[in-house]
Coordinates of C-alpha atoms and ligand atoms in Angstrom, one line a residue:
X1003 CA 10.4 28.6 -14.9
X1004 CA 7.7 27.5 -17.3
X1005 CA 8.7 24.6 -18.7
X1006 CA 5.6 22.0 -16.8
X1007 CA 3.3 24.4 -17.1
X1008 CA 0.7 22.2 -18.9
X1009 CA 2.1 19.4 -17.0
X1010 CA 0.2 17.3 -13.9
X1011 CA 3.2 17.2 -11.2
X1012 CA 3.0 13.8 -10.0
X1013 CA 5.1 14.1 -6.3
X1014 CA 6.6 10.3 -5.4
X1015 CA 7.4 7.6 -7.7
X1016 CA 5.8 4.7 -5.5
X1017 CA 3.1 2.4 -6.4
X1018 CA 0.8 5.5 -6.6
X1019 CA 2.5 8.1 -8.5
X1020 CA 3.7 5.7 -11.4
X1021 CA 0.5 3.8 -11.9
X1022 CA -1.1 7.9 -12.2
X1023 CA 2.0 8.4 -14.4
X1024 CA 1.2 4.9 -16.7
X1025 CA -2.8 5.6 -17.0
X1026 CA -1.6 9.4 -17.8
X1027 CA 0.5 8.6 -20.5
X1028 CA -1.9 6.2 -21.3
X1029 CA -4.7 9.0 -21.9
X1030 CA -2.0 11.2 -23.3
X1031 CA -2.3 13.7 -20.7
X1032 CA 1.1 15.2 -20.0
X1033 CA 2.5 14.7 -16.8
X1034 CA 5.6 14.4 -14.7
X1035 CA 7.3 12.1 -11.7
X1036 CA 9.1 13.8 -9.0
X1037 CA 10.6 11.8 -6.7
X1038 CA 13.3 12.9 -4.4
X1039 CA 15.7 9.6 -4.6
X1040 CA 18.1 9.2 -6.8
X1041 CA 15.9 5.8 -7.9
X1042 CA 12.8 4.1 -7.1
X1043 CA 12.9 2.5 -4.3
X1044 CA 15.1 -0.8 -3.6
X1045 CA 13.2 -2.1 -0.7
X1046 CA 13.0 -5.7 0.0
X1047 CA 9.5 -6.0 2.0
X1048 CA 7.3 -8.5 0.7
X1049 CA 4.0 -6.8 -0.6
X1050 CA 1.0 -9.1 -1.4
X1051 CA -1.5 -8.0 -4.5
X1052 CA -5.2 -8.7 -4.1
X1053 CA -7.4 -9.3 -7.1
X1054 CA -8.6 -5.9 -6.7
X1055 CA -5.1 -4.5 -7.4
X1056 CA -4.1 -6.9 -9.9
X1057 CA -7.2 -5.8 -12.0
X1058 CA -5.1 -2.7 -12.5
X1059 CA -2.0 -4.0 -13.3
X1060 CA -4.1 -6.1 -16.2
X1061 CA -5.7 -3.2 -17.6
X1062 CA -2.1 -1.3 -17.5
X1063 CA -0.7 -4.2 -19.8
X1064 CA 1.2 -5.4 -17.3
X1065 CA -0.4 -9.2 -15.7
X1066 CA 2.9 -10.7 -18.0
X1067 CA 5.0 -8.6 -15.9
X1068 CA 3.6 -9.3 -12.4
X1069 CA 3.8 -12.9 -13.1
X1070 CA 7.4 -13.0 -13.8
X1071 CA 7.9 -10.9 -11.1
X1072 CA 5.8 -12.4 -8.3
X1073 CA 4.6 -15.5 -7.2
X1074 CA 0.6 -16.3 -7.7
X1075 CA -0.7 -17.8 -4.7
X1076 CA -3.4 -20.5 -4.5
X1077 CA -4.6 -21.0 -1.1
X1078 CA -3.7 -19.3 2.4
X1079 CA -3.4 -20.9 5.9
X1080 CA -4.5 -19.6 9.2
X1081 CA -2.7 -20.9 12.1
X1082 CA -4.2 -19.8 15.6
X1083 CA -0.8 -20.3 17.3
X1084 CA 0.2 -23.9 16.6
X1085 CA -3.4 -25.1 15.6
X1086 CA -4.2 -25.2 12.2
X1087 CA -7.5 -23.5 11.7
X1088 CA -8.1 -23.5 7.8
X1089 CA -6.1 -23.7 4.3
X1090 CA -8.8 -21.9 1.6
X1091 CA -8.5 -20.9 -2.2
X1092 CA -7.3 -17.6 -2.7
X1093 CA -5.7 -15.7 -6.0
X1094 CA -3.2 -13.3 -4.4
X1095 CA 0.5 -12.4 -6.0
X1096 CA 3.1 -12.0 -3.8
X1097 CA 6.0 -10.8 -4.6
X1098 CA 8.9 -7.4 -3.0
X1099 CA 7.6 -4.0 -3.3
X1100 CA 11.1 -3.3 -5.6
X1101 CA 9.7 -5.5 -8.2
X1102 CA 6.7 -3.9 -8.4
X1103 CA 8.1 -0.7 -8.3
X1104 CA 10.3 -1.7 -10.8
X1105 CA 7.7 -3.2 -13.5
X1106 CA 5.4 0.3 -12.8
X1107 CA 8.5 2.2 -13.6
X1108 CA 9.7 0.7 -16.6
X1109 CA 6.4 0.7 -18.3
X1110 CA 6.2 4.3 -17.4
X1111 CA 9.6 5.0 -18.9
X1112 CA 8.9 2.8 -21.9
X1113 CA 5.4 4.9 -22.9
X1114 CA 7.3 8.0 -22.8
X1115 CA 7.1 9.0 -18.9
X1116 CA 9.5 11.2 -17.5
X1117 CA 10.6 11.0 -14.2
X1118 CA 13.0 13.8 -12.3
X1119 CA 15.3 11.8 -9.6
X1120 CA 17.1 13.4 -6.9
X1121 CA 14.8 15.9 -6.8
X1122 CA 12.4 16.6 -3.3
X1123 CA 9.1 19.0 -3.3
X1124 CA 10.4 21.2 -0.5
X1125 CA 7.6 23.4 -0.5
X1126 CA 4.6 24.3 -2.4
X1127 CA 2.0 27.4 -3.2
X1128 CA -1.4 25.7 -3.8
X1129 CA -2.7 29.4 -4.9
X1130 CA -0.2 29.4 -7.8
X1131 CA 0.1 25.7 -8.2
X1132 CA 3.9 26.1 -7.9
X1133 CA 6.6 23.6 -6.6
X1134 CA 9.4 24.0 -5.2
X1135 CA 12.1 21.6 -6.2
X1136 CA 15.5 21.0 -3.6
X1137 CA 14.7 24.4 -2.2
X1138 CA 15.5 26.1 -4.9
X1139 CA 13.9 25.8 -8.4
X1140 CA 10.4 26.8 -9.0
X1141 CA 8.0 25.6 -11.1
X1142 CA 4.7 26.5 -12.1
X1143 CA 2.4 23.4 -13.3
X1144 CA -0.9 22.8 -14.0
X1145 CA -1.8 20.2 -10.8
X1146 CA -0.2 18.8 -8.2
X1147 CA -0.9 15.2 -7.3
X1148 CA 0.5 14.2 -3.8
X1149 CA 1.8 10.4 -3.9
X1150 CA 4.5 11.4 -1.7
X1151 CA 3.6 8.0 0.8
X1152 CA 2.6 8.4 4.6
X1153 CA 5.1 11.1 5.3
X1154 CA 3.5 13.3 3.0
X1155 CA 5.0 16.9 2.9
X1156 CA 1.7 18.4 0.9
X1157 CA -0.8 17.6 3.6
X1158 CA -1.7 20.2 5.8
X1159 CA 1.0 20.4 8.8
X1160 CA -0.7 20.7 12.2
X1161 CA -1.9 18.6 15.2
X1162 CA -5.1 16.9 13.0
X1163 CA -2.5 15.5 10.8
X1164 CA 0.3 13.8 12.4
X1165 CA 1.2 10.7 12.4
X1166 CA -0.4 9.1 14.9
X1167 CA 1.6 5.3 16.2
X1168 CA -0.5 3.0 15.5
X1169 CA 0.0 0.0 19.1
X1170 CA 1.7 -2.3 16.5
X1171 CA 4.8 -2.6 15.3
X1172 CA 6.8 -5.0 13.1
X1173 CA 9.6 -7.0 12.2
X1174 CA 9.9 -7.9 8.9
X1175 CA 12.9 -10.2 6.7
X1176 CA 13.3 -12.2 3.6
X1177 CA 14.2 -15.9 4.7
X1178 CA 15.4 -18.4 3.3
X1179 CA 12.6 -21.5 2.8
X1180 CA 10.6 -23.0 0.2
X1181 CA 7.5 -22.0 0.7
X1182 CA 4.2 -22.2 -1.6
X1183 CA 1.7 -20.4 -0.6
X1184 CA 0.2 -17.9 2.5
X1185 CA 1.1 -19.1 6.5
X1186 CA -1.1 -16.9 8.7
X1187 CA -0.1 -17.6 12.7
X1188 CA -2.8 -15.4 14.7
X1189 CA -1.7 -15.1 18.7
X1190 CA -2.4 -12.3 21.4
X1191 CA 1.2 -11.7 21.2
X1192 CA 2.1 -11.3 17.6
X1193 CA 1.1 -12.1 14.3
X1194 CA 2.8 -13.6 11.2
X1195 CA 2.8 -13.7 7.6
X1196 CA 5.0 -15.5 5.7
X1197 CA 4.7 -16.1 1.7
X1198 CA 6.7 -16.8 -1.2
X1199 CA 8.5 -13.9 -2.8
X1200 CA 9.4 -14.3 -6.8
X1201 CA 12.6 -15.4 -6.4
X1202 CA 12.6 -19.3 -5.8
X1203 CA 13.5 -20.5 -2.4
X1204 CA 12.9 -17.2 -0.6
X1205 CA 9.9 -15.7 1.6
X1206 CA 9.1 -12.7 3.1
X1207 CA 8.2 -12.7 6.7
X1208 CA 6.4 -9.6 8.3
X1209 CA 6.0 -10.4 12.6
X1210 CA 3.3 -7.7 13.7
X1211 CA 3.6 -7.0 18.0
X1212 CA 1.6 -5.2 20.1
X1213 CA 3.6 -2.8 21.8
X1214 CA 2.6 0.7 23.8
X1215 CA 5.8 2.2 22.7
X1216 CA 6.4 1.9 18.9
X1217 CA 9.8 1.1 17.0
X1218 CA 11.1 3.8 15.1
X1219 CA 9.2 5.1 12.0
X1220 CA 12.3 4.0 9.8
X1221 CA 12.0 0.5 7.4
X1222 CA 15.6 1.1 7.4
X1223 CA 16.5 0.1 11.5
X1224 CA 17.4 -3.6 12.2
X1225 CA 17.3 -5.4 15.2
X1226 CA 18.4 -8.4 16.8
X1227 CA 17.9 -11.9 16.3
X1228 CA 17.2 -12.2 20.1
X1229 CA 14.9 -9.2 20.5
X1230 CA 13.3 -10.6 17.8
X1231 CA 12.8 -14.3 19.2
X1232 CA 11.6 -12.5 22.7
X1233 CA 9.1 -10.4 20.9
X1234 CA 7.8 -13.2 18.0
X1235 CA 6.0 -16.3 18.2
X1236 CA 9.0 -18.5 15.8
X1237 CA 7.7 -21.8 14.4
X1238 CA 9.9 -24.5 15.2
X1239 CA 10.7 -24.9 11.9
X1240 CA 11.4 -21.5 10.8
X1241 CA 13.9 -21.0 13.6
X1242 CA 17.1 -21.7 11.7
X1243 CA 15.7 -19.8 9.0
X1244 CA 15.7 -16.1 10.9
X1245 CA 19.4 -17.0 11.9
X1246 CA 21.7 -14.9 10.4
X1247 CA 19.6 -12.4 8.2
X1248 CA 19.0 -9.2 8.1
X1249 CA 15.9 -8.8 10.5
X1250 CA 14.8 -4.9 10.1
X1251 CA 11.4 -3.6 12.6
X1252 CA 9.9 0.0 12.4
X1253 CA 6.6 1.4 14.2
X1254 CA 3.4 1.1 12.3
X1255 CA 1.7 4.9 11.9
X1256 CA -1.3 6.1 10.4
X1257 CA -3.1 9.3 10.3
X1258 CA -6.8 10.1 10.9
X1259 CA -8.9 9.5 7.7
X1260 CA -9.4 12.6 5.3
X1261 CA -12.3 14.7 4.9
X1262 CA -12.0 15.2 1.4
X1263 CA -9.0 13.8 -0.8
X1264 CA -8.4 17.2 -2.3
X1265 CA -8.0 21.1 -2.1
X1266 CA -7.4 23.6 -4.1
X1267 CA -5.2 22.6 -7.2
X1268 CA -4.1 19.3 -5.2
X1269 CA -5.1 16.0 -4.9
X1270 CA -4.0 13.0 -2.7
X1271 CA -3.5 9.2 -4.1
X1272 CA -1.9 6.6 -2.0
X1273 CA -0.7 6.0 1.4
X1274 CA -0.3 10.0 1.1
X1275 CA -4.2 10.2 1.7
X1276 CA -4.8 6.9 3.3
X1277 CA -2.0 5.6 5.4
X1278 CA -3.5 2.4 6.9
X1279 CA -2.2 -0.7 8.8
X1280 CA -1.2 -3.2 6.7
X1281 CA -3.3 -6.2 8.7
X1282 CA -5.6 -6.6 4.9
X1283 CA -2.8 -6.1 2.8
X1284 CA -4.4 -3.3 1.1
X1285 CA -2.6 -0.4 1.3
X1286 CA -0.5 -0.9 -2.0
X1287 CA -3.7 -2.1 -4.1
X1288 CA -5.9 1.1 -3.2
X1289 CA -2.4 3.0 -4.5
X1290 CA -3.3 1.4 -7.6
X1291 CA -7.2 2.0 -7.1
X1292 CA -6.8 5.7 -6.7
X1293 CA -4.5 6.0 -9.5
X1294 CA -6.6 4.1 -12.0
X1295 CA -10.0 6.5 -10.7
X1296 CA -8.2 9.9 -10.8
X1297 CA -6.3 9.2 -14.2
X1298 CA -9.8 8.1 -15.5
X1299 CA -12.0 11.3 -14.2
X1300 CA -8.7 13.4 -15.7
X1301 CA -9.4 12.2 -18.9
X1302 CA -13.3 12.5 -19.4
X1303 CA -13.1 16.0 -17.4
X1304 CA -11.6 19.1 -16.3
X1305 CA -9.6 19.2 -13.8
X1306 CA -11.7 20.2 -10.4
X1307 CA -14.6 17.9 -11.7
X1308 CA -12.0 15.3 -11.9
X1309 CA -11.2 15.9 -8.3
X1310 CA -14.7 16.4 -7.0
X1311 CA -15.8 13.2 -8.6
X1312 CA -12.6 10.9 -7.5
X1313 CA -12.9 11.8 -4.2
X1314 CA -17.0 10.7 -4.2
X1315 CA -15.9 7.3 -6.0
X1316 CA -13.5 7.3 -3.5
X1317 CA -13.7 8.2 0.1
X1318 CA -16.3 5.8 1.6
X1319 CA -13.7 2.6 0.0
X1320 CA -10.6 3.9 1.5
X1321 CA -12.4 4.9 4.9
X1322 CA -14.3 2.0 5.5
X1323 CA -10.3 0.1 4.0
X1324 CA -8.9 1.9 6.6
X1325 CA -11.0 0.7 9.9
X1326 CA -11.4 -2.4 8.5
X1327 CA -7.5 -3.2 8.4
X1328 CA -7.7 -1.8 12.2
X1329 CA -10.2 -3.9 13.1
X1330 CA -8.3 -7.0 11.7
X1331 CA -5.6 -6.6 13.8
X1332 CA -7.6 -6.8 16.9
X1333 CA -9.4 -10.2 15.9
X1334 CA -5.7 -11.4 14.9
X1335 CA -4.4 -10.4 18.7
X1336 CA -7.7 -11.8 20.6
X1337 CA -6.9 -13.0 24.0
X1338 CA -9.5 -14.6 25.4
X1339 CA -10.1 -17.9 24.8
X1340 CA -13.8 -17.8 24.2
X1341 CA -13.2 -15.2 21.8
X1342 CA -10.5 -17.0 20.4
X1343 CA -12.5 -20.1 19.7
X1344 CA -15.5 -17.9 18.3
X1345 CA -13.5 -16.9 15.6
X1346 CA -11.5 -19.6 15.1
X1347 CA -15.0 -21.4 14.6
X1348 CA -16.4 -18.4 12.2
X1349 CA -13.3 -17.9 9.9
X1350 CA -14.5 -21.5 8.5
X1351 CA -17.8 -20.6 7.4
X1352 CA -17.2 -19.0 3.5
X1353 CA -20.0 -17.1 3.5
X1354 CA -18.1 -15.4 6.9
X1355 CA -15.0 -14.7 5.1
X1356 CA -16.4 -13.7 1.7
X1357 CA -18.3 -11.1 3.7
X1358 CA -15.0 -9.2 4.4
X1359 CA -13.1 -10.3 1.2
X1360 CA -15.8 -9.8 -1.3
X1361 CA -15.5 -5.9 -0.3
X1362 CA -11.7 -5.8 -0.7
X1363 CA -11.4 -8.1 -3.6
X1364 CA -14.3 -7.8 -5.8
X1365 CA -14.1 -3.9 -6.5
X1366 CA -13.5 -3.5 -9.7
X1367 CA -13.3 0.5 -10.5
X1368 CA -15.0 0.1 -14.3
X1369 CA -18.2 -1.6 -12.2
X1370 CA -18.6 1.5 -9.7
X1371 CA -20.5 4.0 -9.7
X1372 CA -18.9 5.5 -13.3
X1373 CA -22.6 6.2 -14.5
X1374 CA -22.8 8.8 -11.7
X1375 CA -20.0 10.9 -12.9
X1376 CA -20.7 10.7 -17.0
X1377 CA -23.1 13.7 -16.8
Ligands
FAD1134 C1 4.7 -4.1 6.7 C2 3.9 -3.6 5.6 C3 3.3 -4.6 4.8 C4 2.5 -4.2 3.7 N1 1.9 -5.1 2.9 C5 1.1 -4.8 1.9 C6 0.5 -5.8 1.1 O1 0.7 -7.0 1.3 N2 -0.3 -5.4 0.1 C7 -0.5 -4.0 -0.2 O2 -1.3 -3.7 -1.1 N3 0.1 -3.1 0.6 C8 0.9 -3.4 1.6 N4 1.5 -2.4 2.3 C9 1.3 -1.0 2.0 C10 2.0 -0.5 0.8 O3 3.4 -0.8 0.8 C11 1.8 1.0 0.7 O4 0.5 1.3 1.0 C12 2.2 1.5 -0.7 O5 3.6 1.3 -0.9 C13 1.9 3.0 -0.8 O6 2.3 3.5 -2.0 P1 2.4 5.1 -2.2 O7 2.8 5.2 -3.7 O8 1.3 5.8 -1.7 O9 3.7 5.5 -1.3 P2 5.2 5.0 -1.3 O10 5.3 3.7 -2.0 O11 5.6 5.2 0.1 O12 5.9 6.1 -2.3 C14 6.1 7.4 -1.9 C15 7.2 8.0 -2.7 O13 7.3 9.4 -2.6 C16 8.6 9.8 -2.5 N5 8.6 11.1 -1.8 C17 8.2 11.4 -0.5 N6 8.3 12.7 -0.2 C18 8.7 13.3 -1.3 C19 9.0 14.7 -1.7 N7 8.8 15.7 -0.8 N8 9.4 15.0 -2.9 C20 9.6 14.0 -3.8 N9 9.4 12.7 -3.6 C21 8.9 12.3 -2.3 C22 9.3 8.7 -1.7 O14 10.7 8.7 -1.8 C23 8.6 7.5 -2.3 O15 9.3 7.0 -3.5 C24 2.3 -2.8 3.4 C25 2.9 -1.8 4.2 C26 3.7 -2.2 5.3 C27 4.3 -1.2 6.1

């Protein structure tokens, strides 16, 4: 079948593949979603947004949206078990990852966007740029961009690229509390994020554990309240809170970093290239990074330039992203006490934390290297 031919196959309709689909239709560059549920996704996780991720929602139109859909965040408090260690300034939504799904997608939809549900990539021939839809129909397009999350079926299968567990894994819920802004409780044992989601009244919780053997790779397995309780450090006055709700835990998985974020007639956004740990909260904002970068190069070149010059604008963020979120997780779980009260000590110098933040926050995709590329 011809029909996509001059079409840019967009595979997963996640943060990445509609923000690519928005800026596309945006440039007027045909393109199409393909994502294999019948829907976006309905998840409930909380997701935090960074100012370096809501500089893309702005330039999509879309800051309105996010701030009826998400809560803006004004300061965030670190906890080093039941000491407090700081409360400072911060300018982070925080909202569920449905909603965000859900504002990406109807703006896609409303520009024109076309998105094919219930339909899976089974398998692909990168020499043709073909897809494969459900096992059955073929198609013959003019790219193939991979936004088909951590799982990815379009990266290379073999030893170098499994997913690889990551020592941490995670229970996660949405509570019932009143809560206004970031509670960050640091402890060897376990580490927890709580924060407001948009709908008043309610937070998300995410619990991180160390543990050799991971939970299942699944965000769809609950657990009990009491496995829960053994495993995570519960503030006395969250207890009642975790009663009674749906309390869900899966394994945290990465994969090593890529070499290159494209081959032959495919390119990789998302957690499809970059699967990190989620210790920054970054992982949905460099989604809306890459998608903002390879839409852009798409429009001012052809289309192996465009891939050549994302993946230089590119690589060295998400990399250094990447072992930085690992790194994190480690200071969070410190055991001993001298190292404890180091960085307890640090975190409250600024010019300690804007070392770290300034790189995540303050990347701003118009302000890299563009000039580079414009030749
Ligand atoms: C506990 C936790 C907390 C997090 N917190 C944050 C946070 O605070 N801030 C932040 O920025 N990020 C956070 N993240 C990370 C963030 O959620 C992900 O990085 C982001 O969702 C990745 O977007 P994506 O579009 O690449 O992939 P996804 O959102 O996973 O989308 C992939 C899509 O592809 C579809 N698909 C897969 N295979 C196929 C196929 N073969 N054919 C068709 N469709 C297919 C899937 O159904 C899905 O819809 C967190 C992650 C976790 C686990």
């Amino acid at each position: 079948m011809s029909k996509y031919n001059d079409h840019i196959a967009i595979v997963g309709a996640g943060i990445a593949g509609l923000a690519l689909g928005c800026f596309l239709q945006k440039y007027q560059i045909q393109n199409i979603v393909i994502e294999r549920n019948n829907n976006i996704s309905n998840e409930g996780a909380g997701i935090s947004i960074s100012p370096n991720g809501i500089r893309v929602i702005e330039r999509l139109g879309l800051l309105k949206e996010l701030k009826k859909k998400a809560f803006l965040n004004t300061s965030a408090s670190f906890f080093s078990e039941y000491e407090h260690v700081l409360t400072n300034p911060v300018n982070v939504f925080t909202s569920t990852r449905s909603n965000i799904y859900e504002i990406l997608k109807k703006e896609y939809l409303k520009i024109g966007g076309q998105i094919l549900f219930d339909s899976e990539v089974t398998s692909i021939n990168k020499n043709k740029c073909e897809i494969v839809l459900n096992k059955k129909d073929r198609y013959k397009v003019k790219h193939i961009v991979a936004c088909d999350g951590i799982n990815s079926l379009l990266r290379e299968k073999g030893q170098k690229n499994k997913n690889i567990y990551s020592g941490y894994s995670c229970w996660r819920g949405i509570i019932k509390q009143n809560i206004n802004n970031v509670n960050l409780v640091m402890s060897p044992k376990s580490h927890t994020v709580i924060y407001p989601t948009a709908q008043e009244g309610y937070a998300s919780f995410v619990g991180v554990i160390k543990k050799e053997k991971g939970f299942v790779d699944s965000w769809r397995e609950k657990g009990a309240f009491q496995d829960f309780a053994n495993d995570i450090i519960i503030p006395p006055d969250y207890i009642e809170a975790f009663k009674n709700i749906d309390l869900y835990r899966w394994g945290i998985y990465i994969r090593k970093p890529m070499k290159k974020l494209y081959t032959k007639n495919l390119t990789f956004l998302g957690d499809a290239a970059h699967p990190i740990v989620p210790f920054l909260g970054q992982g949905g904002c460099l989604a809306l990074e890459d998608a903002e970068a390879f839409a852009y190069f798409l429009k001012e070149h052809q289309i192996t330039k465009a891939q050549k010059y994302y993946n230089e604008n590119r690589i060295y963020r998400v990399n250094r992203i990447s072992s930085m979120s690992l790194n994190q997780g480690r200071l969070y779980h410190l055991s001993n006490k001298t190292f404890i009260n180091a960085r307890n000590r640090l975190m409250q110098f600024k010019f300690v934390r804007d070392m770290s933040t300034s790189f995540l926050w303050d990347y701003d995709f118009l302000n890299s290297k563009l000039n580079n590329f414009n030749s």
